[in-house]
JSON list of C-alpha atoms in Angstrom, two decimals:
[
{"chain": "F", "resi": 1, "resn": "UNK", "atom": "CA", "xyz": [-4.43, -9.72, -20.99]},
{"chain": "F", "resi": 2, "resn": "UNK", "atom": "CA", "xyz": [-6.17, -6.85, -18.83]},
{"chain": "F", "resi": 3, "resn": "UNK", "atom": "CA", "xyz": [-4.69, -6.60, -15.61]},
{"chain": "F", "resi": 4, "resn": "UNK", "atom": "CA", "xyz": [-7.51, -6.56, -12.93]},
{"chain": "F", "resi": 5, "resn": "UNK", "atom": "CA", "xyz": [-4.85, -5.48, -10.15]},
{"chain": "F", "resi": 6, "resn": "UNK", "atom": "CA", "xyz": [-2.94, -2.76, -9.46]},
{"chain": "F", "resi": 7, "resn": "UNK", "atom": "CA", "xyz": [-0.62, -3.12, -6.57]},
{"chain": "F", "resi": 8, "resn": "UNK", "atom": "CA", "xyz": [0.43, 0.98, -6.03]},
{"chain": "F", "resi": 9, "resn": "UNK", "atom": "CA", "xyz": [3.35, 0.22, -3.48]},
{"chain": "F", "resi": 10, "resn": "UNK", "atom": "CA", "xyz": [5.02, -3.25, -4.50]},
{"chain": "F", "resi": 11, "resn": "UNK", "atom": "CA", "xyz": [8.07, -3.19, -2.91]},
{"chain": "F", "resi": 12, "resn": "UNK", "atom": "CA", "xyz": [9.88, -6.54, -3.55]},
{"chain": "F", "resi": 13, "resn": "UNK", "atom": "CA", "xyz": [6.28, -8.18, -3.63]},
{"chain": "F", "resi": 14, "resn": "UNK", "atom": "CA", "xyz": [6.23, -9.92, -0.19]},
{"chain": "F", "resi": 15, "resn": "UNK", "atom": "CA", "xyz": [2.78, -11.08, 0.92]},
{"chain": "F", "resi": 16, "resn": "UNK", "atom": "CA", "xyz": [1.97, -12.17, -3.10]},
{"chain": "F", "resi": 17, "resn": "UNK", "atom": "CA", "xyz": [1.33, -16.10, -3.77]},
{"chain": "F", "resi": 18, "resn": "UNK", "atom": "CA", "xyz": [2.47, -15.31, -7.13]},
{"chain": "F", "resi": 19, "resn": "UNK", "atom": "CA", "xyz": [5.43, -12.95, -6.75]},
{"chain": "F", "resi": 20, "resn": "UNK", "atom": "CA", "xyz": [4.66, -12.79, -11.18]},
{"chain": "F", "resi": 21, "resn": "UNK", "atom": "CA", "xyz": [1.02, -12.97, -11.18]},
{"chain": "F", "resi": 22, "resn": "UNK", "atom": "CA", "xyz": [0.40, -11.86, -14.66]},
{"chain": "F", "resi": 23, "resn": "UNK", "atom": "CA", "xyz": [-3.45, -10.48, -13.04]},
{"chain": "F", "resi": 24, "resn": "UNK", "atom": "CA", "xyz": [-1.24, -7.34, -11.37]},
{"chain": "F", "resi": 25, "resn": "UNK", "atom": "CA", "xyz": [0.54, -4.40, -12.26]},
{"chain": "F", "resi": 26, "resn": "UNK", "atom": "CA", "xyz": [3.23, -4.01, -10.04]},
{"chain": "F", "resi": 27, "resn": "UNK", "atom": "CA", "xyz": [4.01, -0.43, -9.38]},
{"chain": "F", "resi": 28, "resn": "UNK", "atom": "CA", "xyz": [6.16, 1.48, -7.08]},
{"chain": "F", "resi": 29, "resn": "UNK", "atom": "CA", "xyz": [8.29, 4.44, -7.18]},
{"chain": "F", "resi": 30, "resn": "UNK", "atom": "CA", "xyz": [11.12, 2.84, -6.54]},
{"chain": "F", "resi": 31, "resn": "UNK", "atom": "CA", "xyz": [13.39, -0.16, -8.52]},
{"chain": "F", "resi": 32, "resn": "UNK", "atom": "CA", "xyz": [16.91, -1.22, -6.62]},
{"chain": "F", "resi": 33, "resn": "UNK", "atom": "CA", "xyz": [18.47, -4.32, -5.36]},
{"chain": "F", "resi": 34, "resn": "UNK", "atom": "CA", "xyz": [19.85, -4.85, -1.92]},
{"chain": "F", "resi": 35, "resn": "UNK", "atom": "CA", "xyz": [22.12, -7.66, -0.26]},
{"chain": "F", "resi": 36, "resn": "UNK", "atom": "CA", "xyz": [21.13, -7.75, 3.60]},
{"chain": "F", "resi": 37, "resn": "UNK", "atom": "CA", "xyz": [22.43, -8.78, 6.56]},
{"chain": "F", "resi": 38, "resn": "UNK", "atom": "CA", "xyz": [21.94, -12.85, 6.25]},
{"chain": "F", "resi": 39, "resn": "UNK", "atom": "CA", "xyz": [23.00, -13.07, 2.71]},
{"chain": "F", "resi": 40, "resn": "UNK", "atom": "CA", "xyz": [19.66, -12.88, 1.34]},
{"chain": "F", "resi": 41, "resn": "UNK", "atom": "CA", "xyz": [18.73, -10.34, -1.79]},
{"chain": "F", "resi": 42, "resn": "UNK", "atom": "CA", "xyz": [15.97, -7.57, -1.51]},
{"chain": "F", "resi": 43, "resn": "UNK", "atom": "CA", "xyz": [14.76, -7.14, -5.16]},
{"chain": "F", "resi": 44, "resn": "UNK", "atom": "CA", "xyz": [12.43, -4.26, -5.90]},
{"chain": "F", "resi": 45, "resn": "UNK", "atom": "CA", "xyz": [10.86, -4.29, -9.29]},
{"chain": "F", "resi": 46, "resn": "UNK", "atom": "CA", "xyz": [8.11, -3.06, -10.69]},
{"chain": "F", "resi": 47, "resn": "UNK", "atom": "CA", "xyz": [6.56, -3.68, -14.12]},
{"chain": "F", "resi": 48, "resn": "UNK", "atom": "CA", "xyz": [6.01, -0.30, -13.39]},
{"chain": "F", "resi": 49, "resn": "UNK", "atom": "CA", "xyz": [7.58, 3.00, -11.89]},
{"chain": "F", "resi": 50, "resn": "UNK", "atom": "CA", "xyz": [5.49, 5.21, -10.78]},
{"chain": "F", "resi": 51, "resn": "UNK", "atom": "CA", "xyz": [4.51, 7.72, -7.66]},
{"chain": "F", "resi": 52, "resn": "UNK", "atom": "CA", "xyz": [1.15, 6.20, -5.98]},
{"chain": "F", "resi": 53, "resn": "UNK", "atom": "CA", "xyz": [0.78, 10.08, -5.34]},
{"chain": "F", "resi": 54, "resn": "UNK", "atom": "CA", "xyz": [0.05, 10.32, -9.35]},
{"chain": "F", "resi": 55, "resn": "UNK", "atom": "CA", "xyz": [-0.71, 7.41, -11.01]},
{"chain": "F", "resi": 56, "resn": "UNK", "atom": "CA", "xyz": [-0.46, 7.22, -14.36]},
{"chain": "F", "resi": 57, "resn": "UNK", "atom": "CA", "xyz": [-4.17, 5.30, -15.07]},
{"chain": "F", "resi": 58, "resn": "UNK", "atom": "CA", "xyz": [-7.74, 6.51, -15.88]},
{"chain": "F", "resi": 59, "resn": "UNK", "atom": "CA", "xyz": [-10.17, 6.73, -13.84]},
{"chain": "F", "resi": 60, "resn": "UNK", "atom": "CA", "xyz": [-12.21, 3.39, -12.45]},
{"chain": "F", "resi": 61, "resn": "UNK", "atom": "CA", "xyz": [-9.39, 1.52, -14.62]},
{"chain": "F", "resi": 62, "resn": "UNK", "atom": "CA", "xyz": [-9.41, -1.41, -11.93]},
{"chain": "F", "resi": 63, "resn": "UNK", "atom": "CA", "xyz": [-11.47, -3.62, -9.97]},
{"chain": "F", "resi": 64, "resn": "UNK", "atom": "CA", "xyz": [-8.51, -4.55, -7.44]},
{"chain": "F", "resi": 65, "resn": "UNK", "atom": "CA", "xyz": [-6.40, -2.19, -5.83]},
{"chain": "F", "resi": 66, "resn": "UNK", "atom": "CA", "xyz": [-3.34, -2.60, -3.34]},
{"chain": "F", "resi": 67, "resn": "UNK", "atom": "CA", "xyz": [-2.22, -0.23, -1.34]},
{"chain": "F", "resi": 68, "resn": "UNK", "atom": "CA", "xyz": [0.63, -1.10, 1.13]},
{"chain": "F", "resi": 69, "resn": "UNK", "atom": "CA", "xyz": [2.56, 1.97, 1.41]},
{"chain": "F", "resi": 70, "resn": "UNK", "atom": "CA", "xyz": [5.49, 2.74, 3.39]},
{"chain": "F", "resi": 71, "resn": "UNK", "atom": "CA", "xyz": [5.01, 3.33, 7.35]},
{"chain": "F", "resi": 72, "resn": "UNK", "atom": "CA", "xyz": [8.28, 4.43, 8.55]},
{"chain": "F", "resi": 73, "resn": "UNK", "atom": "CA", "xyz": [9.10, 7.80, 9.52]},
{"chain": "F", "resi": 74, "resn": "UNK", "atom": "CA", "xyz": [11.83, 7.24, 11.65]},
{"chain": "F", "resi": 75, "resn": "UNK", "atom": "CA", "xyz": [14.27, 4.95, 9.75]},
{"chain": "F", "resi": 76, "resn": "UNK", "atom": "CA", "xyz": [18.62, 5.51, 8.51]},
{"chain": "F", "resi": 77, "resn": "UNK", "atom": "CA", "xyz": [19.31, 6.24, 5.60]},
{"chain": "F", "resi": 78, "resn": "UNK", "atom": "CA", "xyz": [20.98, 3.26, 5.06]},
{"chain": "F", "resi": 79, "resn": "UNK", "atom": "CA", "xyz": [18.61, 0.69, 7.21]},
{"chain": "F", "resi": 80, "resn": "UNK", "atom": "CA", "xyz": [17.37, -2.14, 6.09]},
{"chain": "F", "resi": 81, "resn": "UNK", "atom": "CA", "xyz": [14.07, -1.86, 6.95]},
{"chain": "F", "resi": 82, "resn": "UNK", "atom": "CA", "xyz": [14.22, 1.08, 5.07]},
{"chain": "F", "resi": 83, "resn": "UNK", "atom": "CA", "xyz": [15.48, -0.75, 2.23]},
{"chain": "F", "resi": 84, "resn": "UNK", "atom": "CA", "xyz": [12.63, -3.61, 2.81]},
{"chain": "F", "resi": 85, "resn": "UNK", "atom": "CA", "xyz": [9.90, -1.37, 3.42]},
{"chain": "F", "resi": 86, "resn": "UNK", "atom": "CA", "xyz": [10.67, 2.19, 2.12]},
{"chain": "F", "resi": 87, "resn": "UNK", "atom": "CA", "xyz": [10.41, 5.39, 3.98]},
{"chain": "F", "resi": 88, "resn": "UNK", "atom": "CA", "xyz": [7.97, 8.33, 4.70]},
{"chain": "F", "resi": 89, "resn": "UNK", "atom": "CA", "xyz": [8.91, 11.99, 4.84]},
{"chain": "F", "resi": 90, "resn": "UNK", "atom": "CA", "xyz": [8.39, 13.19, 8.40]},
{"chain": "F", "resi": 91, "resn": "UNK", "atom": "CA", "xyz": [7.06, 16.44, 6.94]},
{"chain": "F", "resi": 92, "resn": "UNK", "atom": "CA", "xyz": [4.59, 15.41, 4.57]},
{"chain": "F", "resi": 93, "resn": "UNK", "atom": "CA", "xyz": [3.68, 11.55, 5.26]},
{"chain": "F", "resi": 94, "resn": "UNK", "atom": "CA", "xyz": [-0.27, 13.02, 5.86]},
{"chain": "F", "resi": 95, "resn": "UNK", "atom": "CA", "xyz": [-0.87, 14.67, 2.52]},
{"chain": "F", "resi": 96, "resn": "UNK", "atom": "CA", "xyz": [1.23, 11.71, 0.81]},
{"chain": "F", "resi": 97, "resn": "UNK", "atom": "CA", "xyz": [-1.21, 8.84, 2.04]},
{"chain": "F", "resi": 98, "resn": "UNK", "atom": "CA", "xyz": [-3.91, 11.77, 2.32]},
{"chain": "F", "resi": 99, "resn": "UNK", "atom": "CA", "xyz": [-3.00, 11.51, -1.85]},
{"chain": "F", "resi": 100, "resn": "UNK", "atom": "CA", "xyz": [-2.52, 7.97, -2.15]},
{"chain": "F", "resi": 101, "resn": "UNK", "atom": "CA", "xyz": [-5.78, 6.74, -1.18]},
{"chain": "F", "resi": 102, "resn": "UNK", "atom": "CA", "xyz": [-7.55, 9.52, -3.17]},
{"chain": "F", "resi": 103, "resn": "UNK", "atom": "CA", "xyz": [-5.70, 8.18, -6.16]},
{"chain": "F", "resi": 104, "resn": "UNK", "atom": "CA", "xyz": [-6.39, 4.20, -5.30]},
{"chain": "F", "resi": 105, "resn": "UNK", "atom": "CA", "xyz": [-10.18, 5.23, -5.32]},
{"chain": "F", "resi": 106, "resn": "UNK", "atom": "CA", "xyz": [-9.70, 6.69, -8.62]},
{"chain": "F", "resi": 107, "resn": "UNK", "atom": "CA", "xyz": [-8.73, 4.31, -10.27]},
{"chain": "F", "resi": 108, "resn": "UNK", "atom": "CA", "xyz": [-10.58, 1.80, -8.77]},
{"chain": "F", "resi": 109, "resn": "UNK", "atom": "CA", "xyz": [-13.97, 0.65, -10.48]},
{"chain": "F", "resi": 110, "resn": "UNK", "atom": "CA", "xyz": [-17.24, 1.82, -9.12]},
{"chain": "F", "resi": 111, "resn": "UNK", "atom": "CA", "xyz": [-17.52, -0.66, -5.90]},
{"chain": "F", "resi": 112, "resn": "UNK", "atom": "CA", "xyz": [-14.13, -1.55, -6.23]},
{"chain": "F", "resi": 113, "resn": "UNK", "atom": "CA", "xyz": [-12.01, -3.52, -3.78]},
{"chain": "F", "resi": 114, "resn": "UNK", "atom": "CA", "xyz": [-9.10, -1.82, -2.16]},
{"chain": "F", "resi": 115, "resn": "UNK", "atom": "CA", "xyz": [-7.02, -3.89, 0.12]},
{"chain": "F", "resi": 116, "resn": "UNK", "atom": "CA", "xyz": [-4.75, -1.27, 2.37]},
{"chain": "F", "resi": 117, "resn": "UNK", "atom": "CA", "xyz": [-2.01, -2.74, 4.77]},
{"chain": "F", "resi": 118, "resn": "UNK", "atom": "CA", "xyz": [-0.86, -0.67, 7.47]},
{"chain": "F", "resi": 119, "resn": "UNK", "atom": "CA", "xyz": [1.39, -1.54, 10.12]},
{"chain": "F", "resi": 120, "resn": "UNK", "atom": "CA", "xyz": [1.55, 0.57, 13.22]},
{"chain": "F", "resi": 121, "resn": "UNK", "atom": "CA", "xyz": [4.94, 0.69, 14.77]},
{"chain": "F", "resi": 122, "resn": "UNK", "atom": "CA", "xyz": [5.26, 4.30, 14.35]},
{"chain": "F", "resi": 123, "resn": "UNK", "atom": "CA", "xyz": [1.98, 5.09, 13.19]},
{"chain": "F", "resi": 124, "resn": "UNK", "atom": "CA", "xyz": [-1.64, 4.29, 14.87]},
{"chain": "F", "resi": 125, "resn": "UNK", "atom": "CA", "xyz": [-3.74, 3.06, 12.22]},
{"chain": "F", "resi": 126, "resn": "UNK", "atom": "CA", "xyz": [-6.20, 5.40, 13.30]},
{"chain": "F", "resi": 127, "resn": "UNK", "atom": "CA", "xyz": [-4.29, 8.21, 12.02]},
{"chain": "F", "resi": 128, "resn": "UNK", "atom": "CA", "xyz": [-3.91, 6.78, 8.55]},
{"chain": "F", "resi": 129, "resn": "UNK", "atom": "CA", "xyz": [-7.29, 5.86, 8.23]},
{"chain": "F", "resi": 130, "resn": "UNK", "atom": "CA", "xyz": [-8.56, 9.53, 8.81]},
{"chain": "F", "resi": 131, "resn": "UNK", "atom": "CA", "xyz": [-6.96, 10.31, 5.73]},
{"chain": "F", "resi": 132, "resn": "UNK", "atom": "CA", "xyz": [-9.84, 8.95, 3.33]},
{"chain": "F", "resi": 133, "resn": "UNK", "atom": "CA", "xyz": [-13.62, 9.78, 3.65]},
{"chain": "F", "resi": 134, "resn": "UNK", "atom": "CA", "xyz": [-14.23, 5.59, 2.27]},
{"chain": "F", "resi": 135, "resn": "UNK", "atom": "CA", "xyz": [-15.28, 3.27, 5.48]},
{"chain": "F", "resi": 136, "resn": "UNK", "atom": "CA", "xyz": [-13.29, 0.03, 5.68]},
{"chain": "F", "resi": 137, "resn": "UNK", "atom": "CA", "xyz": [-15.97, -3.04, 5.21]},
{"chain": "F", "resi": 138, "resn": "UNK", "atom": "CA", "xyz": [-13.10, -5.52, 6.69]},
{"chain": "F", "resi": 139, "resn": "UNK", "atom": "CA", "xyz": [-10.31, -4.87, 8.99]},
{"chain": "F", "resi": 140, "resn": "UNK", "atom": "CA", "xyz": [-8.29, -7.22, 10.52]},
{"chain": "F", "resi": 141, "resn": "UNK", "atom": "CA", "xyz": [-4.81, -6.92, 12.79]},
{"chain": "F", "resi": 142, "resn": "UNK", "atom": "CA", "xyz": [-1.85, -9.63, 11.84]},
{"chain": "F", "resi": 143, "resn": "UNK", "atom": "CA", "xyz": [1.46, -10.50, 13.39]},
{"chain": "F", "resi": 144, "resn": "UNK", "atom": "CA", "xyz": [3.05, -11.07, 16.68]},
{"chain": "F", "resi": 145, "resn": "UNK", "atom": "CA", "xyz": [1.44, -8.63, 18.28]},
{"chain": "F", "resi": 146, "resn": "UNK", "atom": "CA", "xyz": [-1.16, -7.55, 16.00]},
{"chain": "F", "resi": 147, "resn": "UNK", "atom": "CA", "xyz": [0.03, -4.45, 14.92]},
{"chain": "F", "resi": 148, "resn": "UNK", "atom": "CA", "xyz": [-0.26, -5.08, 11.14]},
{"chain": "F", "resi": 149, "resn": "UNK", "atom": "CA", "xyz": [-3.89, -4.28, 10.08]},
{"chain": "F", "resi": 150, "resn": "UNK", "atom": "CA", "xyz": [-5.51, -5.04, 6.75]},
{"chain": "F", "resi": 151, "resn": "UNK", "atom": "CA", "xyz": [-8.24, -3.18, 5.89]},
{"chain": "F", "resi": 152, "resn": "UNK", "atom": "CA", "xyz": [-10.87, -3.85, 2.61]},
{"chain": "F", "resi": 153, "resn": "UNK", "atom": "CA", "xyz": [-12.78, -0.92, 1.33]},
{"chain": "F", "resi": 154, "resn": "UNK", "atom": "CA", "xyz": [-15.57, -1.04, -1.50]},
{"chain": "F", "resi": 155, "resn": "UNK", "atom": "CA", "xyz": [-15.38, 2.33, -3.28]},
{"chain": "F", "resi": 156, "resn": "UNK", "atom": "CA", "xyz": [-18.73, 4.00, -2.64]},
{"chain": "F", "resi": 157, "resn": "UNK", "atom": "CA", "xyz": [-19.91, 1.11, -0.83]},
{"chain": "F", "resi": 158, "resn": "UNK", "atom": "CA", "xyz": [-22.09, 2.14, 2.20]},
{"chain": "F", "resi": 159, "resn": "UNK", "atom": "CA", "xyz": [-20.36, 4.10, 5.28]},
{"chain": "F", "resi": 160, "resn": "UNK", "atom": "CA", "xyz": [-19.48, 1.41, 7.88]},
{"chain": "F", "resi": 161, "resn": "UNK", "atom": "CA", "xyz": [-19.88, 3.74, 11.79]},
{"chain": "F", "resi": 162, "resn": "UNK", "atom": "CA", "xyz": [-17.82, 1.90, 13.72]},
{"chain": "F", "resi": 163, "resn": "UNK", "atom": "CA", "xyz": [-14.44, 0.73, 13.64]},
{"chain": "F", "resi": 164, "resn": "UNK", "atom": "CA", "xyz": [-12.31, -1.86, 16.12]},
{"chain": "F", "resi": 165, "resn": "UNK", "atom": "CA", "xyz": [-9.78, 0.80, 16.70]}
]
């Protein structure tokens, strides 16, 4: 079977229905297991490792793309939420999403969907979305107090002005 999505950033597959939905490619850079705090195991893996930086796909190989990438600068080493949610280098987090979402709208189909999740603890959405030239068609803040934003893009779809930032 085809896979229509590619998830770039997995992680231990949180927000998916289907944690084995045979419709995705599960990707990330990253594949360890972690026992936290409460007992509970962190599992991250991929069907796939790979840097969302450089993926390893044509171009316009997908109509779906997910892009939840890490948003933590300022994490231990040996945190758990680094564990959970991986990390960003404090040097070069720009040019890394900067990269990522040039490589998401690669691969992604003419009019694609993207679906980016960002929270903002550390980092104003604002700043991650000047990273990409694509308007967001959809945006909408989550959580208890609604700093996690998701954010649908159409690749090439038309320019969308203004933005509830």
């Amino acid at each position: 079977m085809q896979q229509a999505i590619l998830d770039m950033c997995c992680g231990s597959r949180m927000f998916w229905f289907d944690k084995q939905d045979e419709r995705a490619v599960f990707s990330d850079i990253r594949a360890e297991q972690h026992e936290l705090c409460d007992g509970r195991q962190l599992v991250i893996s991929p069907d796939l490792i790979a840097d969302f930086r450089a993926l390893p796909f044509a171009d316009n190989t997908f109509p779906v793309v997910v892009f939840d990438p890490p948003h933590l600068e300022r994490v231990g080493d040996n945190a758990w939420m680094g564990k959970k949610y991986g990390r960003l280098n404090k040097e070069t987090w720009r040019d890394d999403l900067r990269a990522g979402f040039a490589e998401a709208f690669r691969v992604l189909w003419p009019h694609g969907v993207l679906i980016f999740k960002w929270n903002e603890t550390q980092i104003p959405v604002s700043n991650i979305l000047a990273l990409t030239d694509e308007k967001p068609v959809i945006w909408q803040r989550t959580g208890k107090s609604d700093k996690t934003h998701w954010v649908i893009f159409v690749k090439g779809g038309p320019n969308v002005q203004d933005n509830p930032a």
